[in-house]
């Protein structure tokens, strides 16, 4: 799969290592795509350890509780976000990796294999790469509600909420957050509470690097620490504009 993973402006040591890991994940995917989530996760751990032997790796499927440590690089992985879609042959799933240094996310990727699309955030900038090239991405400018396109968590949508916005439901939160980051959506709203730290950390870093904002219903910021209850689903609102957070809040 020919996806560009070369970013000339990414010169930091952490970014170079992360791009090496990203490149190997993309190149290996054809051999992984039909494997189980847990098997994919184990291979991702091996790829990371081959590049950074002393790194700590944590994933939804196979590892102990997520934690960070002083002076040690940690990786938080969701091997397949949107497993339910993948099982049904729907192209809405992704591979998510967030790299933590000094307790904070420093690099992240969301790889959408069925779209041949890779989202990256490095050194405070966000990118989208496809076989047609790589572009830096930014969130959309402010627009009134009738002109917005938002994604709403499906249970909330089916509950009969009345929205003036155009609703798009993909049922894969990492992809939906990246669509906000690239300006295709204006907000992602999950007032039900279905988002685990491993589901969203990588995509949230991409969103913030693109200029977006979020409110996560957790005492720990997923970009700057390890939630002790990291597999507990929580509510999330993410938007292109900070003012939208209040508009879609579960505590208006």
Short mmCIF file of C-alpha atoms in Angstrom, two decimals:
data_model
loop_
_atom_site.label_atom_id
_atom_site.label_comp_id
_atom_site.label_asym_id
_atom_site.label_seq_id
_atom_site.Cartn_x
_atom_site.Cartn_y
_atom_site.Cartn_z
CA UNK A 1 0.00 0.00 0.00
CA UNK A 2 1.69 3.16 -1.22
CA UNK A 3 1.06 5.77 1.48
CA UNK A 4 3.62 8.50 2.03
CA UNK A 5 5.09 8.48 5.53
CA UNK A 6 7.91 10.95 4.87
CA UNK A 7 7.51 14.32 6.60
CA UNK A 8 10.58 16.53 6.00
CA UNK A 9 9.59 18.96 8.75
CA UNK A 10 9.49 16.19 11.39
CA UNK A 11 13.08 16.38 12.60
CA UNK A 12 12.84 15.42 16.28
CA UNK A 13 14.17 12.08 17.49
CA UNK A 14 10.78 11.00 18.83
CA UNK A 15 9.10 11.85 15.54
CA UNK A 16 11.68 9.93 13.51
CA UNK A 17 11.20 6.80 15.61
CA UNK A 18 7.43 7.14 15.42
CA UNK A 19 7.50 7.52 11.65
CA UNK A 20 9.63 4.37 11.41
CA UNK A 21 7.04 2.48 13.47
CA UNK A 22 4.20 3.94 11.38
CA UNK A 23 5.91 2.91 8.15
CA UNK A 24 6.28 -0.68 9.32
CA UNK A 25 2.66 -0.86 10.47
CA UNK A 26 1.40 0.29 7.08
CA UNK A 27 3.74 -2.03 5.18
CA UNK A 28 2.78 -5.02 7.36
CA UNK A 29 -0.98 -4.53 7.22
CA UNK A 30 -1.63 -6.88 4.30
CA UNK A 31 -0.30 -9.73 6.45
CA UNK A 32 -2.37 -8.62 9.45
CA UNK A 33 -5.73 -7.65 8.03
CA UNK A 34 -7.41 -11.06 8.48
CA UNK A 35 -6.00 -11.77 11.95
CA UNK A 36 -7.77 -11.34 15.27
CA UNK A 37 -7.54 -8.07 17.20
CA UNK A 38 -5.30 -9.68 19.84
CA UNK A 39 -2.94 -11.13 17.23
CA UNK A 40 -2.71 -7.74 15.49
CA UNK A 41 -1.92 -6.11 18.81
CA UNK A 42 0.91 -8.54 19.52
CA UNK A 43 2.49 -7.81 16.12
CA UNK A 44 2.19 -4.06 16.75
CA UNK A 45 4.00 -4.54 20.06
CA UNK A 46 6.77 -6.42 18.23
CA UNK A 47 7.14 -3.65 15.64
CA UNK A 48 7.45 -1.04 18.39
CA UNK A 49 9.91 -3.11 20.42
CA UNK A 50 12.11 -3.64 17.37
CA UNK A 51 12.44 0.13 17.03
CA UNK A 52 12.42 1.07 20.75
CA UNK A 53 13.35 -2.00 22.84
CA UNK A 54 12.83 -0.23 26.19
CA UNK A 55 9.39 1.16 25.37
CA UNK A 56 6.31 0.13 27.34
CA UNK A 57 3.39 -1.11 25.22
CA UNK A 58 -0.23 -1.19 26.32
CA UNK A 59 -3.24 -2.31 24.35
CA UNK A 60 -6.91 -3.02 24.77
CA UNK A 61 -6.62 -6.73 24.01
CA UNK A 62 -3.60 -8.25 25.71
CA UNK A 63 -1.82 -5.99 28.19
CA UNK A 64 -1.90 -4.97 31.87
CA UNK A 65 -3.29 -1.61 33.01
CA UNK A 66 -1.96 1.40 31.13
CA UNK A 67 0.65 3.50 32.90
CA UNK A 68 3.43 5.92 32.12
CA UNK A 69 6.81 6.24 33.83
CA UNK A 70 9.40 8.99 34.02
CA UNK A 71 11.97 8.72 31.25
CA UNK A 72 10.27 5.79 29.49
CA UNK A 73 8.39 6.04 26.22
CA UNK A 74 4.96 4.38 26.37
CA UNK A 75 2.60 3.40 23.58
CA UNK A 76 -1.17 3.10 23.93
CA UNK A 77 -2.70 0.99 21.16
CA UNK A 78 -6.10 0.09 19.88
CA UNK A 79 -5.31 -2.56 17.24
CA UNK A 80 -8.75 -2.28 15.65
CA UNK A 81 -11.09 0.56 16.56
CA UNK A 82 -14.41 -0.39 14.98
CA UNK A 83 -14.08 -4.17 15.30
CA UNK A 84 -17.84 -4.51 14.86
CA UNK A 85 -17.57 -2.79 11.47
CA UNK A 86 -14.63 -4.94 10.37
CA UNK A 87 -16.47 -8.13 11.31
CA UNK A 88 -19.37 -7.08 9.07
CA UNK A 89 -17.18 -6.15 6.12
CA UNK A 90 -17.71 -2.41 6.56
CA UNK A 91 -14.73 -0.16 5.75
CA UNK A 92 -15.01 1.96 8.90
CA UNK A 93 -12.25 0.76 11.22
CA UNK A 94 -8.77 1.94 12.10
CA UNK A 95 -5.47 1.14 13.81
CA UNK A 96 -4.62 3.67 16.53
CA UNK A 97 -1.25 4.28 18.21
CA UNK A 98 -0.44 7.09 20.65
CA UNK A 99 3.11 7.64 21.86
CA UNK A 100 3.58 9.11 25.36
CA UNK A 101 6.80 10.86 26.38
CA UNK A 102 7.18 12.53 29.77
CA UNK A 103 3.59 11.50 30.47
CA UNK A 104 2.11 13.32 27.47
CA UNK A 105 1.20 12.28 23.94
CA UNK A 106 4.00 13.41 21.64
CA UNK A 107 3.07 11.59 18.39
CA UNK A 108 0.08 9.65 17.14
CA UNK A 109 -1.35 7.87 14.13
CA UNK A 110 -4.77 6.66 13.01
CA UNK A 111 -4.49 4.32 10.02
CA UNK A 112 -7.68 3.59 8.06
CA UNK A 113 -6.70 0.63 5.84
CA UNK A 114 -9.90 0.39 3.79
CA UNK A 115 -9.58 4.07 2.85
CA UNK A 116 -5.82 3.82 2.20
CA UNK A 117 -5.56 6.83 4.52
CA UNK A 118 -3.16 7.61 7.31
CA UNK A 119 -3.65 10.43 9.82
CA UNK A 120 -0.60 11.61 11.77
CA UNK A 121 0.26 14.20 14.39
CA UNK A 122 3.90 15.09 14.98
CA UNK A 123 5.55 18.10 16.59
CA UNK A 124 2.24 19.93 16.95
CA UNK A 125 1.13 19.53 13.32
CA UNK A 126 -1.50 17.19 11.84
CA UNK A 127 -1.39 15.45 8.47
CA UNK A 128 -3.47 13.23 6.22
CA UNK A 129 -1.65 10.92 3.81
CA UNK A 130 -3.18 8.93 0.93
CA UNK A 131 -1.75 7.36 -2.25
CA UNK A 132 -2.36 10.78 -3.85
CA UNK A 133 -0.05 12.62 -1.45
CA UNK A 134 0.24 14.14 2.02
CA UNK A 135 -1.37 17.35 3.26
CA UNK A 136 -1.34 19.24 6.53
CA UNK A 137 -4.89 19.37 7.88
CA UNK A 138 -6.84 21.98 9.84
CA UNK A 139 -10.31 22.08 11.35
CA UNK A 140 -13.15 23.89 9.63
CA UNK A 141 -13.95 27.54 10.33
CA UNK A 142 -17.03 28.41 12.46
CA UNK A 143 -20.42 27.92 10.83
CA UNK A 144 -24.02 28.17 12.18
CA UNK A 145 -25.76 24.92 13.21
CA UNK A 146 -27.82 24.43 10.01
CA UNK A 147 -24.58 24.47 7.99
CA UNK A 148 -22.71 22.03 10.22
CA UNK A 149 -22.09 18.34 9.71
CA UNK A 150 -21.69 16.41 12.95
CA UNK A 151 -21.36 12.80 14.00
CA UNK A 152 -23.55 11.61 16.86
CA UNK A 153 -23.10 8.35 18.74
CA UNK A 154 -25.69 5.99 17.30
CA UNK A 155 -27.69 5.26 20.46
CA UNK A 156 -28.15 8.97 21.04
CA UNK A 157 -29.18 9.47 17.42
CA UNK A 158 -31.72 6.66 17.61
CA UNK A 159 -33.19 8.10 20.80
CA UNK A 160 -34.94 10.73 18.72
CA UNK A 161 -32.82 13.82 19.33
CA UNK A 162 -33.81 16.78 17.17
CA UNK A 163 -30.78 18.32 15.44
CA UNK A 164 -30.67 21.15 12.89
CA UNK A 165 -27.23 19.87 11.78
CA UNK A 166 -26.55 17.28 9.11
CA UNK A 167 -25.85 13.99 10.90
CA UNK A 168 -23.17 11.53 9.78
CA UNK A 169 -22.78 8.28 11.76
CA UNK A 170 -19.79 6.06 10.97
CA UNK A 171 -19.63 4.22 14.31
CA UNK A 172 -15.85 4.46 14.65
CA UNK A 173 -14.87 7.27 16.97
CA UNK A 174 -11.21 7.53 15.92
CA UNK A 175 -12.18 8.03 12.26
CA UNK A 176 -14.89 10.52 13.18
CA UNK A 177 -12.45 12.56 15.26
CA UNK A 178 -10.00 12.63 12.35
CA UNK A 179 -12.78 13.82 10.05
CA UNK A 180 -13.32 16.73 12.43
CA UNK A 181 -9.58 17.38 12.31
CA UNK A 182 -9.51 17.52 8.50
CA UNK A 183 -12.55 19.82 8.31
CA UNK A 184 -15.02 17.25 6.93
CA UNK A 185 -17.09 17.31 10.13
CA UNK A 186 -17.68 20.06 12.67
CA UNK A 187 -18.17 17.92 15.79
CA UNK A 188 -18.31 14.42 17.23
CA UNK A 189 -20.83 14.02 20.05
CA UNK A 190 -21.06 11.01 22.37
CA UNK A 191 -23.27 11.97 25.28
CA UNK A 192 -24.02 8.29 25.96
CA UNK A 193 -20.49 7.39 27.04
CA UNK A 194 -18.74 4.79 24.91
CA UNK A 195 -15.18 6.14 24.56
CA UNK A 196 -12.19 4.46 26.21
CA UNK A 197 -8.81 6.17 26.43
CA UNK A 198 -7.26 3.66 24.03
CA UNK A 199 -10.04 4.40 21.50
CA UNK A 200 -9.53 8.13 21.33
CA UNK A 201 -6.08 9.23 22.56
CA UNK A 202 -4.36 9.00 19.16
CA UNK A 203 -7.21 10.72 17.32
CA UNK A 204 -7.58 13.45 19.96
CA UNK A 205 -3.92 14.40 19.55
CA UNK A 206 -4.47 14.68 15.80
CA UNK A 207 -7.57 16.79 16.44
CA UNK A 208 -5.78 19.21 18.76
CA UNK A 209 -2.79 19.49 16.41
CA UNK A 210 -5.28 20.48 13.69
CA UNK A 211 -6.74 23.20 15.94
CA UNK A 212 -9.70 21.31 17.46
CA UNK A 213 -11.04 21.04 21.02
CA UNK A 214 -12.63 18.38 23.21
CA UNK A 215 -14.29 17.66 26.53
CA UNK A 216 -13.73 14.14 27.90
CA UNK A 217 -15.77 13.07 30.91
CA UNK A 218 -12.77 11.85 32.89
CA UNK A 219 -10.65 13.25 35.75
CA UNK A 220 -7.52 12.46 33.69
CA UNK A 221 -6.79 14.23 30.41
CA UNK A 222 -6.19 11.39 27.92
CA UNK A 223 -3.39 13.37 26.28
CA UNK A 224 -1.44 14.06 29.47
CA UNK A 225 -1.85 11.04 31.72
CA UNK A 226 -2.95 7.46 32.22
CA UNK A 227 -6.49 6.98 33.47
CA UNK A 228 -6.38 4.28 36.19
CA UNK A 229 -9.74 3.13 34.88
CA UNK A 230 -8.56 3.35 31.26
CA UNK A 231 -10.95 0.72 29.87
CA UNK A 232 -14.04 2.41 31.29
CA UNK A 233 -16.20 3.95 28.53
CA UNK A 234 -16.77 7.68 28.99
CA UNK A 235 -18.55 10.56 27.31
CA UNK A 236 -16.79 12.75 24.76
CA UNK A 237 -17.52 15.90 22.81
CA UNK A 238 -14.96 16.97 20.20
CA UNK A 239 -15.35 19.97 17.92
CA UNK A 240 -13.62 22.25 15.48
CA UNK A 241 -14.47 25.28 17.65
CA UNK A 242 -14.21 25.54 21.43
CA UNK A 243 -17.57 27.34 21.64
CA UNK A 244 -19.28 24.24 20.22
CA UNK A 245 -18.36 22.23 23.32
CA UNK A 246 -20.95 24.09 25.38
CA UNK A 247 -23.55 23.77 22.64
CA UNK A 248 -23.28 19.97 22.63
CA UNK A 249 -22.46 19.48 26.32
CA UNK A 250 -24.19 16.88 28.47
CA UNK A 251 -24.35 19.62 31.16
CA UNK A 252 -25.67 22.63 29.23
#
